[in-house]
Amino acid sequence: MTDPAPAPAAAPAPAARTLVMGVVNVTPDSFSDGGRWFDADAAIAHGVELVAQGADLVDVGGESTRPGAARVEPDEELRRVVPVIRELVGRGIRVSVDTMRAATAAAAVEAGAEIINDVSAGLADAAMAEIAAASGARYVAMHWRGHSDRMDGLAEYADVVGDVRDELAARVDALVAAGVDAERIILDPGLGFAKRGEQNWELLAGLDRLQALGFPVLVGASRKRFLGAMLPDAAPVEDRDLPTAVVSALSAERGAWGVRVHDVVATRRALDVVAAWQSGRRG
């Protein structure tokens, strides 16, 4: 087990409030929306709608990372996401790109994306760190152990919070060594990625141990299987939005930098309640 990476010399100041990252899946096979936004015009309209509902930024992805999902060809991923990003940025919307590919990240930043959201933390594409360093974009490094077609078999941990912390710390060391500015790194515990249900809850309860690394933390629990396990078997995926909003509120209370969600309305309201509660505490 490696020692945790030291905090950056000038750790980023915490956000004034937890940011809401709205999800736009430009995919035909996402578990969360069944391909409703696969058409570029529909994806753009959805991104605009999410911002109107209270999203601070929009996360555009062209490759599903649901369990068992197959990879998308690089050219197809580019075809899906770049026009959507360019149009949203042109409308004054802050955009992140959800990709594991360096070429897609580079094209997305050129189109105006300000954050690279890499679920593999640079492990899926050796060129990603170089692109992240050169781009000047903020970089979300998520805990990851393997691609979607095999990640369910990789959920063995001695101490899930400690192991995830240490593996993220190792990725930070590698990214910084490759030239990525530590002040631009955001960490994501990777809920649902090589994690069994109870392990996700342990990670959420242990967010403070991850934050002790000194980096902002993004929580992406939205509509995931461990939330669905709390509901009746036949419940539609949208029924996971209320549990997602509760997780968002608790994550904000714990100081999360941001939450990545499909249903912005419920989470925005939950975070407004947290902000009001905190203001009352300060009063």
XYZ file of N, CA and C in Angstrom:
849
model
N 0.855 -1.186 0.000
C 0.000 0.000 0.000
C 0.889 1.233 0.000
N 0.678 2.144 -0.956
C 1.517 3.326 -1.051
C 1.047 4.401 -0.099
N 1.967 5.294 0.266
C 1.589 6.427 1.095
C 0.734 7.377 0.284
N -0.266 8.009 0.917
C -1.082 8.972 0.178
C -0.226 10.089 -0.395
N -0.641 10.576 -1.594
C 0.095 11.689 -2.187
C -0.050 12.913 -1.305
N 0.998 13.725 -1.222
C 0.880 14.954 -0.431
C -0.114 15.899 -1.074
N -0.711 16.734 -0.258
C -1.625 17.739 -0.789
C -0.843 18.691 -1.667
N -1.497 19.287 -2.667
C -0.807 20.255 -3.504
C -0.261 21.403 -2.655
N 0.778 22.024 -3.148
C 1.401 23.110 -2.395
C 0.399 24.210 -2.079
N -0.465 24.498 -3.057
C -1.521 25.493 -2.826
C -2.838 24.816 -3.161
N -3.405 24.113 -2.198
C -4.629 23.343 -2.445
C -5.736 24.266 -2.898
N -6.580 23.806 -3.881
C -7.646 24.656 -4.372
C -8.592 25.049 -3.253
N -9.016 26.282 -3.262
C -9.987 26.720 -2.265
C -11.305 26.009 -2.514
N -12.019 25.599 -1.469
C -13.290 24.929 -1.674
C -14.275 25.843 -2.381
N -15.137 25.228 -3.206
C -16.152 26.012 -3.903
C -17.098 26.622 -2.890
N -17.648 27.797 -3.254
C -18.596 28.458 -2.361
C -19.800 27.568 -2.115
N -20.151 26.761 -3.078
C -21.238 25.798 -2.923
C -20.920 24.602 -3.797
N -21.537 23.494 -3.482
C -21.336 22.286 -4.273
C -21.928 22.480 -5.664
N -21.136 22.223 -6.691
C -21.580 22.410 -8.070
C -22.419 21.223 -8.538
N -23.381 21.503 -9.395
C -24.207 20.462 -9.999
C -23.764 20.269 -11.439
N -23.301 19.070 -11.752
C -22.880 18.699 -13.093
C -24.008 17.867 -13.719
N -24.681 18.418 -14.706
C -25.766 17.703 -15.369
C -25.235 16.787 -16.450
N -25.829 15.607 -16.588
C -25.336 14.581 -17.499
C -26.064 14.639 -18.844
N -25.280 14.673 -19.921
C -25.826 14.542 -21.270
C -25.124 13.360 -21.936
N -25.832 12.247 -22.057
C -25.287 11.048 -22.686
C -25.663 11.033 -24.165
N -24.671 11.251 -25.019
C -24.916 11.201 -26.463
C -24.623 9.764 -26.908
N -25.418 8.852 -26.380
C -25.212 7.419 -26.587
C -26.556 6.733 -26.827
N -26.543 5.604 -27.539
C -27.787 4.866 -27.754
C -28.071 3.825 -26.686
N -27.132 3.630 -25.742
C -27.229 2.472 -24.854
C -26.975 2.797 -23.385
N -27.165 4.035 -22.976
C -26.951 4.368 -21.576
C -28.022 3.723 -20.707
N -27.615 3.241 -19.525
C -28.579 2.618 -18.614
C -29.573 3.638 -18.081
N -29.176 4.905 -18.037
C -29.953 5.901 -17.315
C -31.045 6.561 -18.138
N -30.878 6.601 -19.464
C -31.867 7.313 -20.265
C -32.225 6.622 -21.573
N -31.657 5.433 -21.811
C -32.061 4.638 -22.957
C -31.846 5.287 -24.303
N -30.873 6.183 -24.407
C -30.565 6.780 -25.701
C -31.437 7.953 -26.092
N -32.110 8.583 -25.144
C -33.026 9.689 -25.460
C -32.310 10.889 -26.053
N -31.006 11.039 -25.778
C -30.285 12.226 -26.223
C -29.214 11.873 -27.253
N -29.404 10.766 -27.970
C -28.392 10.310 -28.927
C -28.288 11.256 -30.114
N -29.398 11.815 -30.545
C -29.381 12.795 -31.620
C -28.735 14.085 -31.117
N -27.869 14.690 -31.927
C -27.131 15.878 -31.488
C -28.067 17.015 -31.093
N -29.105 17.247 -31.881
C -30.027 18.342 -31.554
C -30.727 18.078 -30.222
N -31.109 16.820 -29.997
C -31.753 16.471 -28.728
C -30.783 16.643 -27.568
N -29.524 16.263 -27.778
C -28.517 16.401 -26.720
C -28.274 17.870 -26.388
N -28.194 18.695 -27.401
C -27.988 20.128 -27.170
C -29.174 20.712 -26.406
N -30.380 20.389 -26.851
C -31.577 20.902 -26.175
C -31.612 20.444 -24.724
N -31.192 19.202 -24.481
C -31.191 18.684 -23.114
C -30.163 19.414 -22.251
N -28.990 19.688 -22.818
C -27.987 20.442 -22.078
C -28.481 21.831 -21.696
N -29.139 22.502 -22.622
C -29.710 23.820 -22.343
C -30.763 23.718 -21.245
N -31.585 22.674 -21.317
C -32.631 22.472 -20.308
C -32.032 22.238 -18.927
N -30.966 21.438 -18.846
C -30.336 21.161 -17.556
C -29.810 22.429 -16.903
N -29.226 23.310 -17.705
C -28.727 24.574 -17.157
C -29.891 25.441 -16.681
N -30.977 25.463 -17.449
C -32.151 26.223 -17.029
C -32.714 25.687 -15.719
N -32.516 24.394 -15.465
C -33.006 23.770 -14.236
C -32.067 23.980 -13.054
N -30.879 24.511 -13.310
C -29.969 24.800 -12.208
C -28.610 24.139 -12.270
N -28.292 23.442 -13.361
C -26.954 22.854 -13.481
C -25.913 23.958 -13.642
N -24.773 23.786 -12.997
C -23.679 24.735 -13.131
C -22.843 24.460 -14.367
N -22.787 23.218 -14.772
C -22.087 22.820 -15.984
C -22.689 21.522 -16.487
N -22.369 21.184 -17.727
C -22.938 20.015 -18.386
C -21.808 19.072 -18.781
N -21.971 17.792 -18.464
C -20.971 16.763 -18.755
C -21.434 15.961 -19.966
N -20.726 16.091 -21.084
C -21.123 15.465 -22.345
C -20.264 14.237 -22.596
N -20.905 13.090 -22.763
C -20.178 11.850 -23.019
C -20.732 11.103 -24.213
N -19.849 10.433 -24.953
C -20.270 9.699 -26.138
C -20.016 8.214 -26.064
N -19.688 7.710 -24.858
C -19.428 6.276 -24.700
C -20.007 5.811 -23.377
N -20.870 4.830 -23.411
C -21.467 4.319 -22.188
C -20.424 3.568 -21.369
N -20.467 3.787 -20.050
C -19.582 3.044 -19.141
C -20.395 2.176 -18.192
N -21.639 1.852 -18.588
C -22.446 0.952 -17.769
C -21.770 -0.416 -17.718
N -22.033 -1.208 -16.674
C -21.423 -2.534 -16.588
C -21.722 -3.372 -17.835
N -20.679 -3.946 -18.422
C -20.837 -4.789 -19.593
C -20.802 -4.058 -20.909
N -20.744 -2.730 -20.905
C -20.783 -1.962 -22.149
C -19.523 -2.204 -22.982
N -19.711 -2.254 -24.323
C -18.583 -2.391 -25.241
C -18.025 -1.015 -25.578
N -16.763 -0.979 -25.968
C -16.135 0.291 -26.353
C -16.730 0.820 -27.655
N -16.678 2.131 -27.801
C -17.107 2.817 -29.017
C -15.861 3.150 -29.829
N -15.977 3.081 -31.156
C -14.837 3.441 -32.001
C -14.465 4.912 -31.783
N -13.175 5.233 -31.795
C -12.745 6.610 -31.521
C -13.411 7.664 -32.406
N -13.492 7.413 -33.706
C -14.098 8.392 -34.609
C -15.568 8.607 -34.299
N -16.247 7.544 -33.886
C -17.667 7.664 -33.553
C -17.858 8.478 -32.280
N -16.984 8.274 -31.306
C -17.078 9.073 -30.083
C -16.903 10.560 -30.402
N -15.931 10.874 -31.230
C -15.717 12.263 -31.629
C -16.936 12.822 -32.347
N -17.492 12.035 -33.264
C -18.660 12.484 -34.026
C -19.827 12.803 -33.104
N -19.963 12.037 -32.042
C -21.076 12.237 -31.124
C -20.919 13.488 -30.266
N -19.723 13.702 -29.727
C -19.618 14.717 -28.668
C -19.175 16.100 -29.129
N -18.304 16.189 -30.117
C -17.722 17.494 -30.449
C -18.768 18.505 -30.910
N -19.686 18.166 -31.823
C -20.684 19.161 -32.226
C -21.569 19.622 -31.063
N -21.880 18.721 -30.155
C -22.712 19.067 -29.006
C -21.962 20.031 -28.094
N -20.709 19.732 -27.817
C -19.898 20.603 -26.963
C -19.748 21.978 -27.587
N -19.424 22.012 -28.858
C -19.211 23.297 -29.529
C -20.466 24.165 -29.457
N -21.615 23.572 -29.686
C -22.864 24.343 -29.668
C -23.209 24.809 -28.263
N -23.047 23.954 -27.264
C -23.356 24.347 -25.892
C -22.431 25.470 -25.424
N -21.143 25.340 -25.709
C -20.195 26.389 -25.328
C -20.554 27.692 -26.038
N -20.964 27.593 -27.301
C -21.365 28.772 -28.046
C -22.554 29.482 -27.435
N -23.325 28.761 -26.641
C -24.469 29.357 -25.952
C -24.118 29.820 -24.535
N -22.830 29.805 -24.237
C -22.386 30.304 -22.942
C -22.467 29.305 -21.812
N -22.577 28.027 -22.140
C -22.705 26.973 -21.124
C -21.341 26.359 -20.834
N -21.046 26.180 -19.554
C -19.811 25.521 -19.141
C -19.945 24.015 -19.387
N -18.921 23.424 -19.988
C -19.006 22.022 -20.416
C -17.789 21.240 -19.947
N -18.043 19.997 -19.535
C -16.972 19.021 -19.332
C -17.197 17.894 -20.335
N -16.134 17.180 -20.654
C -16.249 16.041 -21.562
C -15.945 14.768 -20.788
N -16.832 13.798 -20.914
C -16.698 12.506 -20.250
C -16.062 11.539 -21.243
N -14.750 11.325 -21.118
C -14.050 10.468 -22.068
C -12.820 9.853 -21.432
N -12.437 8.674 -21.952
C -11.196 8.025 -21.553
C -10.119 8.175 -22.618
N -10.453 8.814 -23.741
C -9.534 8.905 -24.867
C -8.891 10.281 -24.954
N -7.575 10.297 -25.102
C -6.843 11.554 -25.178
C -7.259 12.359 -26.399
N -7.460 11.712 -27.537
C -7.820 12.438 -28.756
C -9.171 13.111 -28.603
N -10.110 12.434 -27.966
C -11.424 13.031 -27.747
C -11.313 14.193 -26.772
N -10.519 14.019 -25.723
C -10.322 15.096 -24.753
C -9.734 16.327 -25.426
N -8.734 16.130 -26.282
C -8.096 17.255 -26.958
C -9.082 17.977 -27.861
N -9.867 17.228 -28.629
C -10.843 17.841 -29.528
C -11.930 18.562 -28.744
N -12.331 17.994 -27.607
C -13.372 18.609 -26.789
C -12.891 19.925 -26.184
N -11.649 19.946 -25.697
C -11.101 21.185 -25.141
C -10.976 22.238 -26.236
N -10.562 21.824 -27.418
C -10.482 22.759 -28.541
C -11.863 23.332 -28.871
N -12.916 22.512 -28.670
C -14.288 22.964 -28.924
C -14.843 23.804 -27.787
N -14.091 23.903 -26.683
C -14.501 24.780 -25.591
C -14.739 24.121 -24.250
N -14.608 22.797 -24.142
C -14.787 22.135 -22.849
C -13.710 22.611 -21.873
N -14.088 22.842 -20.624
C -13.133 23.332 -19.633
C -12.710 22.275 -18.627
N -13.348 21.107 -18.663
C -13.003 20.007 -17.762
C -12.941 18.717 -18.564
N -11.918 17.922 -18.305
C -11.833 16.560 -18.834
C -12.212 15.620 -17.707
N -13.291 14.888 -17.892
C -13.787 13.952 -16.882
C -13.429 12.545 -17.339
N -12.341 12.020 -16.810
C -11.787 10.740 -17.262
C -12.032 9.667 -16.215
N -12.947 8.754 -16.507
C -13.280 7.721 -15.524
C -12.130 6.763 -15.275
N -11.107 6.790 -16.127
C -9.974 5.879 -15.936
C -8.771 6.550 -15.283
N -8.858 7.856 -15.016
C -7.738 8.607 -14.417
C -6.450 8.444 -15.207
N -6.578 8.318 -16.531
C -5.408 8.212 -17.387
C -4.914 6.802 -17.630
N -5.548 5.805 -17.033
C -5.077 4.427 -17.188
C -5.511 3.806 -18.522
N -6.616 4.287 -19.105
C -7.125 3.689 -20.342
C -6.376 4.180 -21.575
N -5.712 5.320 -21.487
C -5.014 5.903 -22.632
C -3.755 6.579 -22.111
N -2.616 6.038 -22.475
C -1.339 6.536 -21.958
C -1.074 7.978 -22.360
N -1.751 8.465 -23.403
C -1.519 9.837 -23.859
C -2.374 10.856 -23.108
N -3.276 10.394 -22.250
C -4.206 11.317 -21.616
C -3.509 12.330 -20.717
N -2.543 11.900 -19.930
C -1.875 12.820 -19.018
C -1.214 13.955 -19.779
N -0.578 13.645 -20.887
C 0.077 14.674 -21.691
C -0.943 15.678 -22.225
N -2.080 15.165 -22.696
C -3.128 16.042 -23.219
C -3.694 16.907 -22.091
N -3.936 16.292 -20.940
C -4.471 17.052 -19.808
C -3.500 18.141 -19.389
N -2.222 17.826 -19.385
C -1.210 18.808 -18.995
C -1.147 19.961 -19.982
N -1.179 19.638 -21.279
C -1.040 20.666 -22.310
C -2.286 21.522 -22.455
N -3.438 20.948 -22.161
C -4.701 21.642 -22.416
C -4.974 22.770 -21.424
N -4.483 22.620 -20.192
C -4.802 23.583 -19.152
C -6.188 23.409 -18.571
N -6.923 22.386 -19.019
C -8.258 22.126 -18.489
C -8.165 21.507 -17.103
N -9.224 21.648 -16.327
C -9.291 20.892 -15.085
C -9.480 19.416 -15.441
N -9.065 18.538 -14.539
C -9.031 17.114 -14.872
C -9.613 16.302 -13.721
N -10.694 15.590 -14.008
C -11.299 14.692 -13.018
C -10.672 13.318 -13.179
N -10.016 12.865 -12.122
C -9.396 11.542 -12.099
C -10.257 10.629 -11.232
N -10.924 9.675 -11.864
C -11.801 8.769 -11.126
C -11.084 7.476 -10.786
N -11.447 6.875 -9.663
C -10.884 5.572 -9.316
C -11.422 4.520 -10.278
N -10.521 3.747 -10.858
C -10.870 2.817 -11.947
C -9.917 1.641 -11.923
N -10.459 0.454 -12.144
C -9.600 -0.734 -12.179
C -9.682 -1.501 -13.493
N -10.596 -1.141 -14.364
C -10.724 -1.852 -15.626
C -11.981 -1.452 -16.363
N -12.043 -1.837 -17.639
C -13.167 -1.457 -18.489
C -14.473 -2.119 -18.044
N -15.566 -1.588 -18.568
C -16.906 -1.979 -18.125
C -17.201 -3.459 -18.306
N -16.579 -4.089 -19.301
C -16.887 -5.497 -19.564
C -16.265 -6.437 -18.537
N -15.411 -5.912 -17.647
C -14.796 -6.790 -16.652
C -14.705 -6.180 -15.254
N -15.230 -4.975 -15.076
C -15.003 -4.298 -13.800
C -15.703 -4.963 -12.631
N -16.820 -5.666 -12.880
C -17.532 -6.292 -11.769
C -16.696 -7.370 -11.084
N -15.714 -7.910 -11.783
C -14.851 -8.928 -11.192
C -13.635 -8.364 -10.482
N -13.575 -7.033 -10.378
C -12.387 -6.384 -9.808
C -12.682 -5.689 -8.487
N -13.770 -6.088 -7.847
C -14.228 -5.373 -6.641
C -13.744 -6.023 -5.353
N -12.464 -6.365 -5.289
C -11.906 -6.960 -4.082
C -11.003 -5.944 -3.395
N -11.296 -5.636 -2.131
C -10.545 -4.633 -1.386
C -10.293 -5.124 0.036
N -9.143 -4.785 0.576
C -8.894 -5.040 1.995
C -9.654 -4.023 2.837
N -9.620 -2.786 2.397
C -10.316 -1.665 3.037
C -10.685 -0.736 1.890
N -11.944 -0.745 1.471
C -12.302 -0.073 0.221
C -11.960 1.415 0.254
N -12.195 2.091 1.364
C -11.900 3.521 1.416
C -10.392 3.755 1.351
N -9.642 3.008 2.156
C -8.197 3.160 2.155
C -7.573 2.765 0.830
N -8.069 1.674 0.241
C -7.501 1.228 -1.033
C -7.809 2.216 -2.156
N -9.041 2.712 -2.199
C -9.393 3.697 -3.228
C -8.571 4.969 -3.034
N -8.436 5.405 -1.789
C -7.615 6.590 -1.503
C -6.189 6.393 -2.001
N -5.605 5.256 -1.682
C -4.216 5.026 -2.039
C -4.039 4.892 -3.555
N -4.992 4.243 -4.217
C -4.894 4.100 -5.672
C -5.103 5.443 -6.364
N -5.982 6.283 -5.841
C -6.124 7.633 -6.388
C -4.861 8.454 -6.138
N -4.284 8.304 -4.960
C -3.044 9.025 -4.655
C -1.930 8.638 -5.628
N -1.865 7.368 -5.977
C -0.862 6.916 -6.941
C -1.114 7.527 -8.311
N -2.391 7.637 -8.694
C -2.708 8.270 -9.977
C -2.343 9.755 -9.958
N -2.586 10.410 -8.843
C -2.203 11.824 -8.740
C -0.698 11.965 -8.927
N 0.067 11.123 -8.269
C 1.521 11.179 -8.404
C 1.933 11.040 -9.874
N 1.319 10.069 -10.577
C 1.668 9.835 -11.978
C 1.259 11.012 -12.856
N 0.083 11.573 -12.598
C -0.397 12.695 -13.403
C 0.478 13.928 -13.201
N 0.805 14.212 -11.943
C 1.643 15.375 -11.658
C 3.037 15.190 -12.265
N 3.562 13.967 -12.187
C 4.873 13.685 -12.784
C 4.847 13.891 -14.295
N 3.666 13.695 -14.903
C 3.523 13.881 -16.350
C 3.243 15.328 -16.724
N 3.153 16.206 -15.723
C 2.994 17.614 -16.020
C 1.636 18.205 -15.741
N 0.694 17.406 -15.239
C -0.630 17.941 -14.917
C -0.520 18.806 -13.661
N -1.067 19.989 -13.721
C -1.040 20.917 -12.592
C -1.897 20.355 -11.455
N -1.301 20.145 -10.291
C -2.033 19.563 -9.156
C -3.249 20.396 -8.786
N -3.174 21.699 -8.987
C -4.293 22.568 -8.617
C -5.489 22.387 -9.541
N -5.306 21.675 -10.648
C -6.402 21.457 -11.595
C -7.023 20.070 -11.462
N -6.527 19.271 -10.529
C -7.012 17.895 -10.386
C -8.203 17.834 -9.439
N -9.203 17.073 -9.849
C -10.396 16.763 -9.040
C -10.463 15.251 -8.936
N -10.787 14.729 -7.766
C -10.852 13.283 -7.574
C -12.300 12.799 -7.500
N -12.513 11.579 -7.973
C -13.830 10.947 -7.970
C -13.638 9.516 -7.467
N -14.357 9.101 -6.409
C -14.164 7.749 -5.868
C -14.648 6.630 -6.772
N -15.360 6.947 -7.853
C -15.751 5.905 -8.807
C -16.840 4.988 -8.301
N -17.891 5.555 -7.743
C -19.004 4.744 -7.252
C -19.551 3.872 -8.377
N -19.723 2.587 -8.089
C -20.268 1.664 -9.070
C -19.257 1.067 -10.018
N -18.050 1.599 -10.051
C -17.003 1.076 -10.928
C -16.126 0.130 -10.117
N -16.238 -1.159 -10.374
C -15.521 -2.162 -9.588
C -15.816 -1.992 -8.103
N -17.071 -1.738 -7.801
C -17.526 -1.603 -6.406
C -18.830 -2.351 -6.245
N -18.921 -3.155 -5.198
C -20.200 -3.772 -4.847
C -21.040 -2.768 -4.062
N -22.331 -3.079 -3.920
C -23.250 -2.133 -3.309
C -22.781 -1.570 -1.992
N -22.402 -2.453 -1.059
C -22.016 -1.985 0.264
C -20.720 -1.175 0.223
N -19.873 -1.449 -0.758
C -18.618 -0.704 -0.873
C -18.870 0.750 -1.274
N -19.902 0.970 -2.088
C -20.258 2.344 -2.448
C -20.673 3.140 -1.216
N -21.456 2.503 -0.343
C -21.889 3.197 0.877
C -20.705 3.480 1.794
N -19.755 2.556 1.862
C -18.555 2.785 2.672
C -17.755 3.972 2.143
N -17.671 4.081 0.810
C -16.942 5.203 0.220
C -17.630 6.525 0.519
N -18.949 6.547 0.416
C -19.671 7.780 0.719
C -19.485 8.178 2.181
N -19.547 7.195 3.062
C -19.348 7.490 4.484
C -17.915 7.921 4.779
N -16.990 7.528 3.911
C -15.578 7.853 4.131
C -15.044 8.970 3.255
N -15.932 9.838 2.766
C -15.477 10.924 1.888
C -14.385 11.776 2.537
N -14.471 11.939 3.850
C -13.469 12.775 4.512
C -12.065 12.193 4.361
N -11.960 10.869 4.303
C -10.642 10.243 4.130
C -10.095 10.500 2.728
N -10.979 10.592 1.749
C -10.546 10.915 0.391
C -10.189 12.394 0.289
N -10.973 13.235 0.934
C -10.704 14.674 0.898
C -9.403 15.028 1.605
N -8.959 14.154 2.508
C -7.709 14.410 3.221
C -6.507 14.427 2.282
N -6.675 13.927 1.051
C -5.600 14.011 0.068
C -5.370 15.457 -0.375
N -6.351 16.323 -0.139
C -6.166 17.738 -0.438
C -6.715 18.201 -1.764
N -7.575 17.394 -2.391
C -8.126 17.733 -3.699
C -9.650 17.823 -3.630
N -10.263 18.636 -4.512
C -11.721 18.638 -4.595
C -12.225 17.247 -4.969
N -13.435 16.918 -4.515
C -14.007 15.592 -4.772
C -15.341 15.733 -5.505
N -15.479 14.985 -6.582
C -16.722 14.892 -7.341
C -17.399 13.570 -6.992
N -18.706 13.625 -6.693
C -19.461 12.424 -6.357
C -20.439 12.128 -7.495
N -20.342 10.927 -8.050
C -21.219 10.525 -9.145
C -22.023 9.288 -8.780
N -23.080 9.489 -8.004
C -23.923 8.367 -7.564
C -25.175 8.199 -8.408
N -25.460 9.142 -9.280
C -26.768 9.270 -9.901
C -27.279 7.999 -10.582
N -28.438 7.546 -10.109
C -29.194 6.437 -10.714
C -28.421 5.113 -10.760
N -27.414 4.956 -9.944
C -26.601 3.742 -10.037
C -27.252 2.561 -9.331
N -26.717 1.377 -9.614
C -27.351 0.135 -9.159
C -27.505 0.059 -7.656
N -26.542 0.570 -6.919
C -26.636 0.451 -5.460
C -27.794 1.272 -4.907
N -28.201 2.319 -5.617
C -29.401 3.053 -5.227
C -30.652 2.294 -5.658
N -30.607 1.685 -6.830
C -31.736 0.886 -7.299
C -32.024 -0.294 -6.400
N -30.988 -0.801 -5.722
C -31.176 -1.950 -4.832
C -32.060 -1.608 -3.642
N -32.260 -0.319 -3.368
C -33.106 0.101 -2.259
C -34.588 0.130 -2.646
N -34.879 -0.023 -3.936
C -36.230 0.151 -4.472
C -36.832 -1.196 -4.872
N -38.139 -1.243 -5.097
C -38.757 -2.475 -5.600
C -38.110 -2.905 -6.913
N -38.101 -4.204 -7.167
C -37.396 -4.746 -8.332
C -37.847 -4.132 -9.650
N -39.123 -3.834 -9.789
C -39.646 -3.328 -11.059
C -39.617 -1.810 -11.161
N -39.031 -1.143 -10.203
C -39.034 0.327 -10.206
C -38.243 0.860 -11.395
N -38.790 1.861 -12.109
C -38.038 2.462 -13.219
C -36.802 3.187 -12.722
N -35.847 3.369 -13.621
C -34.581 3.977 -13.214
C -34.780 5.394 -12.681
N -35.810 6.083 -13.159
C -36.057 7.452 -12.678
C -36.406 7.487 -11.192
N -36.872 6.362 -10.636
C -37.187 6.327 -9.206
C -35.930 6.448 -8.348
N -34.782 6.327 -8.965
C -33.527 6.485 -8.228
C -33.145 7.958 -8.036
N -33.917 8.865 -8.611
C -33.562 10.283 -8.528
C -33.713 10.841 -7.117
N -34.723 10.388 -6.375
C -34.868 10.864 -5.000
C -33.705 10.391 -4.133
N -33.348 9.089 -4.147
C -32.144 8.687 -3.407
C -30.894 9.433 -3.869
N -30.805 9.715 -5.178
C -29.664 10.478 -5.680
C -29.608 11.862 -5.045
N -30.759 12.522 -4.949
C -30.806 13.859 -4.364
C -30.375 13.834 -2.903
N -30.755 12.770 -2.180
C -30.337 12.645 -0.779
C -28.816 12.478 -0.699
N -28.267 11.633 -1.561
C -26.810 11.465 -1.593
C -26.129 12.786 -1.942
N -26.716 13.522 -2.883
C -26.157 14.831 -3.254
C -26.124 15.764 -2.053
N -27.231 15.795 -1.300
C -27.304 16.682 -0.134
C -26.279 16.293 0.919
N -26.162 15.007 1.196
C -25.198 14.547 2.196
C -23.763 14.787 1.729
N -23.529 14.624 0.427
C -22.184 14.887 -0.110
C -21.840 16.355 0.018
N -22.822 17.225 -0.248
C -22.592 18.665 -0.101
C -22.289 19.017 1.346
N -23.024 18.412 2.253
C -22.792 18.651 3.686
C -21.378 18.234 4.074
N -20.858 17.192 3.402
C -19.492 16.731 3.671
C -18.434 17.536 2.925
N -18.864 18.510 2.115
C -17.899 19.378 1.442
C -17.507 18.963 0.043
N -18.318 18.130 -0.630
C -17.997 17.730 -1.994
C -17.910 18.948 -2.907
N -16.950 18.947 -3.803
C -16.811 20.014 -4.800
C -17.990 20.022 -5.761
N -18.433 18.812 -6.155
C -19.522 18.730 -7.118
C -20.213 17.391 -7.060
N -21.419 17.343 -7.650
C -22.170 16.101 -7.796
C -22.603 15.993 -9.253
N -22.467 14.809 -9.801
C -22.818 14.562 -11.202
C -24.153 13.827 -11.229
N -25.192 14.447 -11.839
C -26.546 13.907 -11.737
C -27.286 13.986 -13.064
N -28.288 13.114 -13.189
C -29.174 13.127 -14.354
C -30.374 14.049 -14.129
N -30.950 13.997 -12.938
C -32.103 14.833 -12.603
C -31.612 16.046 -11.817
N -31.456 17.157 -12.517
C -30.921 18.364 -11.890
C -31.914 18.975 -10.921
N -33.201 18.938 -11.243
C -34.206 19.615 -10.420
C -34.182 19.110 -8.983
N -34.241 17.797 -8.799
C -34.283 17.234 -7.446
C -33.013 17.558 -6.676
N -31.873 17.416 -7.326
C -30.609 17.689 -6.635
C -30.444 19.173 -6.343
N -30.828 20.040 -7.277
C -30.723 21.477 -7.026
C -31.543 21.873 -5.800
N -32.750 21.322 -5.677
C -33.587 21.633 -4.520
C -32.965 21.101 -3.241
N -32.415 19.897 -3.316
C -31.776 19.323 -2.131
C -30.581 20.168 -1.691
N -29.795 20.640 -2.649
C -28.634 21.449 -2.294
C -29.046 22.820 -1.775
N -30.160 23.347 -2.270
C -30.666 24.606 -1.726
C -31.061 24.454 -0.253
N -31.621 23.285 0.082
C -31.965 23.020 1.479
C -30.694 22.968 2.325
N -29.666 22.289 1.813
C -28.392 22.219 2.543
C -27.832 23.618 2.770
N -27.865 24.453 1.728
C -27.331 25.813 1.855
C -28.112 26.613 2.889
N -29.444 26.464 2.895
C -30.256 27.183 3.875
C -29.949 26.694 5.286
N -29.797 25.393 5.437
C -29.459 24.812 6.745
C -28.124 25.364 7.231
N -27.135 25.400 6.324
C -25.805 25.879 6.713
C -25.841 27.362 7.065
N -26.654 28.135 6.339
C -26.743 29.563 6.652
C -27.376 29.773 8.013
N -28.338 28.926 8.372
C -28.941 28.998 9.697
C -27.956 28.657 10.787
N -27.072 27.717 10.494
C -26.039 27.329 11.469
C -25.077 28.469 11.724
N -24.790 29.250 10.654
C -23.850 30.372 10.783
C -24.481 31.581 11.456
N -25.846 31.627 11.427
C -26.542 32.790 11.932
C -26.478 32.922 13.452
